[in-house]
Tab-separated table of C-alpha atoms in Angstrom:
chain	number	residue	atom	x	y	z
A	1	MET	CA	-146.976	-10.985	44.773
A	2	THR	CA	-144.460	-8.903	42.702
A	3	PRO	CA	-144.696	-9.132	38.925
A	4	HIS	CA	-142.797	-11.962	37.214
A	5	PRO	CA	-139.142	-11.119	36.567
A	6	SER	CA	-138.137	-10.761	32.905
A	7	GLU	CA	-136.749	-13.676	30.955
A	8	ALA	CA	-133.308	-12.045	31.127
A	9	GLU	CA	-133.582	-11.833	34.955
A	10	LEU	CA	-134.593	-15.443	35.190
A	11	GLN	CA	-131.633	-16.501	33.057
A	12	GLN	CA	-129.366	-14.387	35.170
A	13	PHE	CA	-130.706	-16.094	38.255
A	14	ALA	CA	-130.183	-19.484	36.668
A	15	LEU	CA	-126.608	-18.699	35.642
A	16	GLU	CA	-125.454	-16.718	38.645
A	17	ARG	CA	-127.900	-16.436	41.551
A	18	SER	CA	-125.563	-14.046	43.469
A	19	ASP	CA	-125.827	-11.444	40.663
A	20	SER	CA	-129.597	-11.195	40.893
A	21	GLU	CA	-131.536	-8.457	42.696
A	22	VAL	CA	-133.119	-9.290	45.995
A	23	SER	CA	-136.645	-8.674	44.719
A	24	VAL	CA	-135.925	-11.212	41.884
A	25	VAL	CA	-134.639	-13.760	44.272
A	26	GLU	CA	-137.540	-13.354	46.602
A	27	HIS	CA	-140.028	-13.669	43.787
A	28	ILE	CA	-138.525	-16.831	42.425
A	29	SER	CA	-138.416	-18.406	45.762
A	30	SER	CA	-142.208	-18.035	46.062
A	31	CYS	CA	-143.237	-18.529	42.429
A	32	GLU	CA	-143.457	-22.040	41.106
A	33	GLN	CA	-143.717	-20.941	37.431
A	34	CYS	CA	-140.596	-18.840	37.627
A	35	LYS	CA	-138.803	-21.574	39.578
A	36	ALA	CA	-139.693	-24.093	36.852
A	37	THR	CA	-138.262	-21.775	34.185
A	38	VAL	CA	-135.055	-21.332	36.175
A	39	THR	CA	-134.834	-25.106	36.639
A	40	ILE	CA	-135.162	-25.519	32.898
A	41	TYR	CA	-132.401	-22.960	32.200
A	42	GLN	CA	-130.099	-24.608	34.815
A	43	GLN	CA	-130.644	-28.082	33.255
A	44	LEU	CA	-130.158	-26.602	29.819
A	45	VAL	CA	-126.811	-25.007	30.706
A	46	LEU	CA	-125.619	-28.160	32.464
A	47	SER	CA	-126.577	-30.311	29.484
A	48	ILE	CA	-124.768	-27.948	27.072
A	49	GLY	CA	-121.662	-28.147	29.266
A	50	GLN	CA	-121.891	-31.937	29.100
A	51	GLN	CA	-122.388	-32.150	25.357
A	52	GLU	CA	-119.731	-34.379	23.699
A	53	LYS	CA	-116.977	-32.353	22.103
A	54	PRO	CA	-116.422	-32.982	18.381
A	55	SER	CA	-113.090	-34.076	17.033
A	56	PHE	CA	-111.417	-34.358	13.591
A	57	ASP	CA	-111.393	-37.949	12.370
A	58	PHE	CA	-108.024	-37.497	10.567
A	59	ASN	CA	-104.432	-36.763	11.570
A	60	LEU	CA	-104.607	-32.965	11.355
A	61	ALA	CA	-101.020	-32.391	12.554
A	62	GLN	CA	-99.626	-34.716	9.947
A	63	LEU	CA	-101.680	-33.190	7.122
A	64	VAL	CA	-100.600	-29.666	8.137
A	65	LEU	CA	-96.893	-30.554	8.572
A	66	ASP	CA	-96.860	-32.144	5.090
A	67	GLN	CA	-97.728	-28.717	3.586
A	68	ILE	CA	-95.246	-26.731	5.668
A	69	PRO	CA	-91.994	-26.189	3.785
A	70	SER	CA	-89.103	-28.041	5.560
A	71	PRO	CA	-87.150	-25.765	7.837
A	72	LYS	CA	-84.069	-24.207	6.482
A	73	LYS	CA	-80.896	-26.112	7.123
A	74	SER	CA	-78.442	-24.764	9.687
A	75	TYR	CA	-75.868	-22.855	7.946
A	76	SER	CA	-73.439	-22.639	10.742
A	77	ARG	CA	-70.913	-24.888	8.944
A	78	ASP	CA	-71.405	-23.120	5.603
A	79	ASN	CA	-71.026	-19.806	7.391
A	80	SER	CA	-67.596	-20.743	8.799
A	81	ILE	CA	-66.474	-21.768	5.373
A	82	PHE	CA	-67.713	-18.495	3.961
A	83	TYR	CA	-65.918	-16.487	6.686
A	84	THR	CA	-62.655	-18.356	6.079
A	85	ILE	CA	-62.801	-17.756	2.349
A	86	ALA	CA	-63.624	-14.113	2.984
A	87	PHE	CA	-60.662	-13.805	5.391
A	88	VAL	CA	-58.186	-15.387	2.940
A	89	VAL	CA	-59.507	-13.194	0.035
A	90	THR	CA	-59.189	-10.066	2.200
A	91	VAL	CA	-55.607	-10.963	3.306
A	92	LEU	CA	-54.625	-11.796	-0.291
A	93	SER	CA	-56.118	-8.545	-1.525
A	94	GLY	CA	-54.181	-6.623	1.129
A	95	VAL	CA	-50.939	-8.243	0.242
A	96	ILE	CA	-51.499	-7.630	-3.507
A	97	PHE	CA	-52.268	-4.006	-2.947
A	98	TYR	CA	-49.350	-3.580	-0.634
A	99	TRP	CA	-46.902	-5.087	-3.030
A	100	PHE	CA	-48.328	-3.306	-6.113
A	101	SER	CA	-49.418	0.007	-4.305
A	102	GLU	CA	-47.173	2.170	-6.629
A	103	PHE	CA	-48.586	0.497	-9.742
A	104	PHE	CA	-52.201	1.053	-8.664
A	105	ALA	CA	-51.593	4.602	-7.678
A	106	GLY	CA	-50.110	5.335	-11.096
A	107	LEU	CA	-53.020	3.516	-12.782
A	108	LEU	CA	-55.683	5.669	-11.002
A	109	LEU	CA	-53.839	8.894	-11.807
A	110	SER	CA	-53.608	8.010	-15.469
A	111	PHE	CA	-57.444	7.407	-15.664
A	112	GLY	CA	-58.418	10.991	-15.092
A	113	SER	CA	-61.426	12.616	-13.353
A	114	LEU	CA	-64.108	11.415	-15.963
A	115	PHE	CA	-63.428	7.811	-15.112
A	116	MET	CA	-63.553	8.499	-11.408
A	117	TYR	CA	-67.059	10.152	-11.824
A	118	LEU	CA	-68.214	7.160	-13.846
A	119	LEU	CA	-67.120	4.796	-11.139
A	120	ALA	CA	-68.796	6.896	-8.381
A	121	ALA	CA	-72.102	7.070	-10.423
A	122	THR	CA	-72.071	3.248	-10.891
A	123	ALA	CA	-71.504	2.690	-7.222
A	124	MET	CA	-74.311	5.044	-6.349
A	125	ALA	CA	-76.778	3.330	-8.873
A	126	ILE	CA	-75.949	-0.085	-7.370
A	127	LEU	CA	-76.623	1.271	-3.825
A	128	ILE	CA	-79.995	2.875	-4.875
A	129	PHE	CA	-81.115	-0.423	-6.506
A	130	GLN	CA	-80.171	-2.448	-3.374
A	131	GLY	CA	-81.995	-0.037	-1.146
A	132	LEU	CA	-85.133	-0.212	-3.264
A	133	ASP	CA	-84.915	-4.032	-3.315
A	134	ILE	CA	-84.650	-4.196	0.549
A	135	TYR	CA	-87.645	-1.818	0.948
A	136	LYS	CA	-89.745	-3.954	-1.505
A	137	ARG	CA	-88.884	-7.099	0.486
A	138	TYR	CA	-89.762	-5.408	3.778
A	139	GLN	CA	-93.124	-4.289	2.339
A	140	HIS	CA	-93.904	-7.821	1.072
A	141	LYS	CA	-93.141	-9.321	4.486
A	142	ILE	CA	-95.382	-6.810	6.266
A	143	LYS	CA	-98.170	-7.592	3.815
A	144	ASP	CA	-97.842	-11.272	4.599
A	145	LEU	CA	-98.185	-10.668	8.357
A	146	ASP	CA	-101.258	-8.487	8.014
A	147	PHE	CA	-103.924	-11.236	7.233
A	148	TYR	CA	-106.959	-9.828	9.066
B	1	MET	CA	-94.637	-42.079	24.705
B	2	THR	CA	-94.358	-38.365	25.414
B	3	ASN	CA	-92.866	-36.001	22.884
B	4	LYS	CA	-90.092	-33.682	24.204
B	5	THR	CA	-92.214	-30.661	23.243
B	6	ASP	CA	-95.336	-31.933	25.061
B	7	THR	CA	-94.471	-30.317	28.435
B	8	LEU	CA	-93.446	-26.867	26.932
B	9	THR	CA	-95.476	-23.663	27.526
B	10	ASP	CA	-97.216	-21.940	24.589
B	11	ARG	CA	-94.527	-19.249	24.569
B	12	GLN	CA	-91.681	-21.876	24.473
B	13	LEU	CA	-93.567	-23.823	21.743
B	14	VAL	CA	-93.967	-20.682	19.609
B	15	GLU	CA	-90.281	-19.791	20.029
B	16	LYS	CA	-89.304	-23.303	18.944
B	17	VAL	CA	-91.561	-23.138	15.916
B	18	LEU	CA	-89.989	-19.774	15.052
B	19	THR	CA	-86.521	-21.335	15.040
B	20	GLY	CA	-87.766	-23.990	12.562
B	21	ASP	CA	-88.822	-26.795	14.905
B	22	THR	CA	-91.924	-28.214	13.121
B	23	SER	CA	-92.465	-30.925	15.805
B	24	ALA	CA	-93.220	-28.064	18.183
B	25	PHE	CA	-95.890	-26.951	15.770
B	26	ALA	CA	-97.355	-30.535	15.757
B	27	THR	CA	-97.609	-30.108	19.582
B	28	ILE	CA	-99.403	-26.805	19.071
B	29	ILE	CA	-101.858	-28.480	16.766
B	30	LYS	CA	-102.507	-31.276	19.189
B	31	ASN	CA	-102.943	-28.843	22.129
B	32	THR	CA	-105.471	-26.652	20.329
B	33	GLU	CA	-107.293	-28.878	17.757
B	34	ALA	CA	-110.136	-29.582	20.156
B	35	LEU	CA	-111.055	-25.923	20.413
B	36	VAL	CA	-110.598	-25.472	16.620
B	37	ALA	CA	-112.860	-28.502	15.988
B	38	GLN	CA	-115.587	-26.941	18.187
B	39	ILE	CA	-115.584	-23.766	16.054
B	40	VAL	CA	-115.257	-25.488	12.675
B	41	PHE	CA	-117.978	-28.007	13.519
B	42	LYS	CA	-120.379	-25.396	14.698
B	43	MET	CA	-119.778	-22.975	11.789
B	44	VAL	CA	-119.408	-25.387	8.858
B	45	ASP	CA	-121.671	-28.319	7.981
B	46	ASN	CA	-119.801	-29.785	5.024
B	47	ILE	CA	-117.445	-32.563	6.179
B	48	GLU	CA	-114.997	-32.129	3.354
B	49	ASP	CA	-114.917	-28.400	3.715
B	50	ARG	CA	-114.186	-28.788	7.470
B	51	LYS	CA	-111.075	-30.819	6.665
B	52	ASP	CA	-109.783	-28.183	4.271
B	53	LEU	CA	-110.665	-25.325	6.642
B	54	ALA	CA	-108.888	-27.028	9.544
B	55	GLN	CA	-105.716	-27.279	7.519
B	56	ASP	CA	-106.076	-23.748	6.309
B	57	ILE	CA	-106.486	-22.401	9.861
B	58	TYR	CA	-103.213	-24.032	10.945
B	59	LEU	CA	-101.305	-22.947	7.846
B	60	LYS	CA	-102.502	-19.414	8.348
B	61	ALA	CA	-101.489	-19.630	12.061
B	62	TYR	CA	-98.029	-20.942	11.086
B	63	LYS	CA	-97.505	-18.160	8.521
B	64	ASN	CA	-98.608	-15.527	11.028
B	65	LEU	CA	-96.838	-16.880	14.014
B	66	PRO	CA	-93.978	-14.371	13.818
B	67	GLY	CA	-96.566	-11.627	14.285
B	68	PHE	CA	-98.100	-13.101	17.439
B	69	ARG	CA	-97.005	-11.049	20.429
B	70	PHE	CA	-98.835	-12.905	23.292
B	71	GLY	CA	-101.264	-9.993	23.685
B	72	SER	CA	-103.810	-12.739	24.398
B	73	LYS	CA	-103.792	-16.323	25.347
B	74	PHE	CA	-102.460	-18.467	22.445
B	75	SER	CA	-105.594	-20.614	22.344
B	76	THR	CA	-107.677	-17.421	21.960
B	77	TRP	CA	-105.512	-16.352	19.028
B	78	ILE	CA	-105.842	-19.729	17.403
B	79	ALA	CA	-109.621	-19.619	18.011
B	80	GLN	CA	-109.688	-16.131	16.411
B	81	VAL	CA	-107.905	-17.406	13.346
B	82	SER	CA	-110.367	-20.281	13.233
B	83	TYR	CA	-113.423	-18.062	13.563
B	84	ASN	CA	-112.156	-15.607	10.934
B	85	THR	CA	-111.314	-18.446	8.465
B	86	CYS	CA	-114.743	-19.964	8.918
B	87	LEU	CA	-116.366	-16.571	8.520
B	88	ASP	CA	-114.517	-15.979	5.261
B	89	TYR	CA	-115.735	-19.471	4.067
B	90	LEU	CA	-119.348	-18.570	5.045
B	91	ARG	CA	-119.090	-15.292	3.104
B	92	LYS	CA	-117.604	-16.971	0.132
B	93	LYS	CA	-120.428	-19.490	0.176
B	94	LYS	CA	-122.964	-16.765	0.787
B	95	LEU	CA	-124.138	-18.561	3.919
B	96	VAL	CA	-125.790	-16.658	6.700
B	97	LEU	CA	-123.983	-16.179	9.995
B	98	GLN	CA	-126.912	-14.827	11.891
B	99	ASP	CA	-130.441	-15.857	10.972
B	100	THR	CA	-133.599	-14.937	12.874
B	101	VAL	CA	-134.644	-17.300	15.641
B	102	HIS	CA	-138.253	-18.168	15.735
B	103	ASP	CA	-139.450	-16.958	19.127
B	104	ASP	CA	-142.487	-18.948	20.163
B	105	GLY	CA	-143.018	-16.849	23.247
B	106	ASP	CA	-143.931	-18.282	26.571
B	107	GLU	CA	-147.533	-17.477	26.888
B	108	ASP	CA	-148.844	-20.886	26.798
B	109	LEU	CA	-146.066	-22.590	28.665
B	110	PRO	CA	-146.674	-22.451	32.434
B	111	GLY	CA	-148.396	-25.696	32.538
B	112	ILE	CA	-145.666	-27.331	30.495
B	113	ASN	CA	-142.994	-25.759	32.747
B	114	ASN	CA	-144.556	-27.520	35.737
B	115	LYS	CA	-144.800	-30.794	33.922
B	116	TYR	CA	-141.166	-30.366	32.758
B	117	SER	CA	-139.786	-29.547	36.177
B	118	LEU	CA	-141.694	-32.509	37.513
B	119	GLU	CA	-139.937	-34.769	35.108
B	120	LEU	CA	-136.572	-33.230	36.076
B	121	ASN	CA	-137.100	-34.315	39.679
B	122	VAL	CA	-137.940	-38.012	38.976
B	123	GLY	CA	-134.863	-39.559	40.673
B	124	ALA	CA	-134.953	-43.069	39.103
B	125	ASP	CA	-135.296	-41.810	35.587
B	126	LYS	CA	-132.829	-38.964	35.893
B	127	ASP	CA	-130.137	-40.629	33.862
B	128	ILE	CA	-132.426	-41.627	31.039
B	129	PHE	CA	-133.908	-38.146	31.090
B	130	ARG	CA	-130.590	-36.476	30.955
B	131	LYS	CA	-129.470	-38.633	28.022
B	132	GLU	CA	-132.685	-37.962	26.237
B	133	LEU	CA	-132.341	-34.205	26.886
B	134	SER	CA	-128.677	-34.281	25.719
B	135	GLY	CA	-129.746	-35.772	22.449
B	136	ILE	CA	-132.617	-33.392	21.954
B	137	LEU	CA	-130.404	-30.464	22.876
B	138	LYS	CA	-127.706	-31.462	20.376
B	139	THR	CA	-130.239	-31.446	17.554
B	140	GLU	CA	-131.717	-28.101	18.703
B	141	ILE	CA	-128.229	-26.527	18.997
B	142	ASP	CA	-127.505	-27.597	15.470
B	143	ARG	CA	-130.724	-25.858	14.319
B	144	LEU	CA	-129.661	-22.510	15.855
B	145	PRO	CA	-128.124	-19.822	13.571
B	146	VAL	CA	-124.273	-20.251	13.202
B	147	ILE	CA	-123.376	-17.426	15.374
B	148	TYR	CA	-125.713	-18.492	18.202
B	149	LYS	CA	-124.457	-22.121	18.281
B	150	THR	CA	-120.866	-20.972	18.101
B	151	LEU	CA	-121.311	-18.542	20.985
B	152	ILE	CA	-123.277	-20.954	23.192
B	153	THR	CA	-120.662	-23.704	22.628
B	154	LEU	CA	-117.746	-21.376	23.413
B	155	TYR	CA	-119.417	-20.046	26.601
B	156	HIS	CA	-121.108	-23.130	28.018
B	157	ASN	CA	-119.170	-25.978	26.613
B	158	GLU	CA	-115.635	-24.534	26.342
B	159	GLU	CA	-116.287	-22.322	29.336
B	160	MET	CA	-114.651	-19.309	27.817
B	161	SER	CA	-115.152	-15.859	29.331
B	162	TYR	CA	-117.086	-12.975	27.693
B	163	ASP	CA	-113.730	-11.293	27.203
B	164	GLU	CA	-112.166	-14.221	25.376
B	165	ILE	CA	-115.187	-14.764	23.132
B	166	ALA	CA	-115.389	-11.071	22.422
B	167	GLN	CA	-111.660	-11.232	21.282
B	168	ILE	CA	-112.396	-14.247	19.005
B	169	THR	CA	-115.533	-12.937	17.444
B	170	GLN	CA	-114.725	-9.181	17.574
B	171	LEU	CA	-118.268	-8.641	18.811
B	172	PRO	CA	-119.029	-6.037	21.511
B	173	GLU	CA	-119.677	-7.705	24.917
B	174	GLY	CA	-123.240	-6.295	25.024
B	175	THR	CA	-124.050	-7.945	21.591
B	176	LEU	CA	-122.483	-11.135	22.828
B	177	LYS	CA	-124.562	-11.278	25.947
B	178	ASN	CA	-127.659	-10.485	23.897
B	179	TYR	CA	-127.010	-13.294	21.458
B	180	LEU	CA	-126.400	-15.755	24.244
B	181	PHE	CA	-129.648	-14.768	25.900
B	182	ARG	CA	-131.553	-15.235	22.730
B	183	ALA	CA	-129.827	-18.519	22.055
B	184	ARG	CA	-130.663	-19.874	25.509
B	185	LYS	CA	-134.245	-18.662	25.257
B	186	ALA	CA	-134.610	-20.291	21.780
B	187	LEU	CA	-133.222	-23.530	23.152
B	188	LYS	CA	-135.533	-23.428	26.158
B	189	ASN	CA	-138.588	-22.813	23.939
B	190	SER	CA	-137.480	-25.659	21.536
B	191	LEU	CA	-137.177	-28.056	24.483
B	192	LEU	CA	-140.645	-27.089	25.806
B	193	GLN	CA	-142.130	-27.426	22.412
B	194	HIS	CA	-140.544	-30.792	22.064
B	195	TYR	CA	-141.970	-32.066	25.350
B	196	LYS	CA	-145.272	-30.486	24.557
B	197	LYS	CA	-145.481	-32.430	21.333
B	198	GLU	CA	-144.625	-35.685	23.073
B	199	ASP	CA	-147.425	-34.997	25.507
B	200	LEU	CA	-150.008	-34.649	22.863
């Protein structure tokens, strides 16, 4: 008789007979000891598969939902109001600039170049701060996503 | 009464959650909590901690849902979150994931094997034997190291593939198979020892 198969080979035979080598299959078919071990493994695996599955004895969904911040309201209505106001303001601004165009042109010419540079520098500073803020928020969101 | 989100696919449920539909997330929880319970129950003994961890797992999943790209099955992803959360818990508590299994060897077992196989074949007592075996096995599984009982449950009770379990635990497939082999062997030896003691 061939030597007894290893424990791993016996397990393999018990789990998936077709994956076993012919010599292993032949040995087991003629060896009562190995056959008994295989039977134990098969019974073991069957019994594990039939083990009662545990379950939580509380309403998990409710507990979790209670901790989730309520979803943001739909802003579709608010958005339409916002766009209407923006449209009205834009039209009014256009009308005012059209009617008082000569006055504004005279005003700008009277300020001189120093004021214009100041205005440009302020606008640039605001843009830089906004850009930095957007970048910080982006980094923060990426950090939140990376939890592993 | 069925909820309107009950029949949706995982992808549809995730999309709904991302648009702010929390009832879809409740459906996700109901669909996956059995698997989460398996992992939490196998990895954590303390009942109160299990409750906190289960909530923590789903809060993490909710927070990270926008990052889920369906690269794996949704249930596998949730199981991965569960496993990692429980692993963090074990680390914080300084509990051991993998302990050594006492290997009794099989040298003195052939006679017992024959006795055992004989018992398996007694037709009339089969049901009683199976119930008894199931009870003993439950106790013996609980005695296994955390990683072994988790793997053996996912593979044999949840019928997950090696690939899925490897994704959940981040263990190489070879290691996974080795742990499963050792766990089955330990359980077999424990069962044989149990029946041997009864015989004495």
